[in-house]
Amino acid sequence: MAQNTYLVVMAGGIGSRFWPFSRTHHPKQFHDVMGIGRSMLQLTIDRFAEICPIENVFVVTNRDYHDLVQEHLPHLPSDQILGEPIGRNTAPCIAYASYRIAQRDPQATIIVSPADHAVVNEEEFRRVISQAVDAARSNDVLITLGIQPSRPDTGYGYIQYMDDADNSLPGGLFKVKTFTEKPNLELAQMFVSSGDFLWNSGLFVWRADVILHAFRQYLSDISEVFDEGATQLGTAQEEDFISEAYSRCRNISIDYGVMEKADNVYVLPADFGWSDLGTWDSLHRIGKRDECNNVIDGDVILYDTCECVIKTPSERLVVVQGLDGYIVAEYDNVLLICKRTEEQRVKDFVADVKSKKGVGYN
């Protein structure tokens, strides 16, 4: 482990497509989604244990989740939990963490990871991350990890890259040509068949000085805010400064704000059994299935049931008969029964429940 390698885990999202399991007061990153006794946040930190020492790990989250993060990561020092007063998408989140780390270690190489992704082959994951860290340390580049697509998925963003010697760097990096957000099925099929597109994993690696330069070049309104108060980071004035800073930051993603504009963006193709676990259907794809292709987590007895995802409280016996391709999910006094093919409507369900039943159910 290199002492100047840092990890930033983004853990502030709500994950509303995983409703009712993921809720505003207890988002999916704090749940044992995989049914293996570890929350998504814990699994994320575990994954980097051999790459980054715990004293170099920072978790960026909503201030309301500070105690939840501490509960799940008791060995993480409290001042390494960076609380956002409001959600402003990934660019301000990454700016906050990057400026904070740069104040401490100007030579830092930073890995940025979401808190709620799943990885099947963790050994290969660590190999790829180490490869990216080495490349970022020795090149002035912004690296994103691109996943070899296994199907034309419309729920992921896509990265097109230039697969030729003139547009590559040592370490298996290829220059990024275009980013495309969640295409329609026809376009996704074309991307996958072309062979020069990858899924956008949302995993990034760069040196602190390189990403700060990118902010100053492409998101100068955000960099000006953090440049003004950078010396307050890591001090007793940090919380007040961040409250004021976020009130001045616009809501913008790092992809749109920096990665789609910069000319030093490279992708490292990877294949380590990745899923963003953004939906119930993604859990069906990556979860352990029974002989009838059901993914089950709970005290469940099934009859004539196949292709389902069933996740219910362990203290409740659930008996299911005659379902084919359904989601059955219960958490905190809410039960969802929905066709897997209709799961894109979950966000509509949440909105309707909020308007009809109040905010306690969202």
PDB file of C-alpha atoms in Angstrom, residues 5 14 28 51 61 64 93 96 121 126 156 174 178 182 204 211 219 265 320 342 354 360 362:
ATOM      1  CA  THR A   5      -2.853   6.657  -2.190  1.00  0.00           C
ATOM      2  CA  ILE A  14     -30.735   7.681  -1.695  1.00  0.00           C
ATOM      3  CA  LYS A  28     -29.171   1.158   0.219  1.00  0.00           C
ATOM      4  CA  ILE A  51      -4.779  -0.803  -1.646  1.00  0.00           C
ATOM      5  CA  THR A  61     -22.076  11.649   2.662  1.00  0.00           C
ATOM      6  CA  ASP A  64     -27.730  13.312   8.241  1.00  0.00           C
ATOM      7  CA  CYS A  93     -18.685  16.071  -3.733  1.00  0.00           C
ATOM      8  CA  TYR A  96     -14.725  18.798  -1.468  1.00  0.00           C
ATOM      9  CA  ASN A 121     -13.952 -10.878  -8.816  1.00  0.00           C
ATOM     10  CA  ARG A 126      -7.589  -4.889  -6.974  1.00  0.00           C
ATOM     11  CA  TYR A 156     -25.703   2.513 -17.876  1.00  0.00           C
ATOM     12  CA  PHE A 174      -6.932   4.390 -24.029  1.00  0.00           C
ATOM     13  CA  THR A 178     -17.116  10.215 -26.225  1.00  0.00           C
ATOM     14  CA  LYS A 182     -28.137   5.944 -20.779  1.00  0.00           C
ATOM     15  CA  PHE A 204     -12.117   7.315 -11.171  1.00  0.00           C
ATOM     16  CA  ILE A 211      -8.142  16.939 -10.773  1.00  0.00           C
ATOM     17  CA  LEU A 219     -15.634  24.172 -13.404  1.00  0.00           C
ATOM     18  CA  VAL A 265      -9.322  11.638 -20.078  1.00  0.00           C
ATOM     19  CA  VAL A 320     -45.140 -17.390  -2.389  1.00  0.00           C
ATOM     20  CA  GLU A 342     -41.849  -2.987 -14.942  1.00  0.00           C
ATOM     21  CA  LYS A 354     -45.035  10.419  -1.129  1.00  0.00           C
ATOM     22  CA  GLY A 360     -42.500   8.800   5.918  1.00  0.00           C
ATOM     23  CA  ASN A 362     -40.105   7.526   0.754  1.00  0.00           C
TER      24      ASN A 362
END
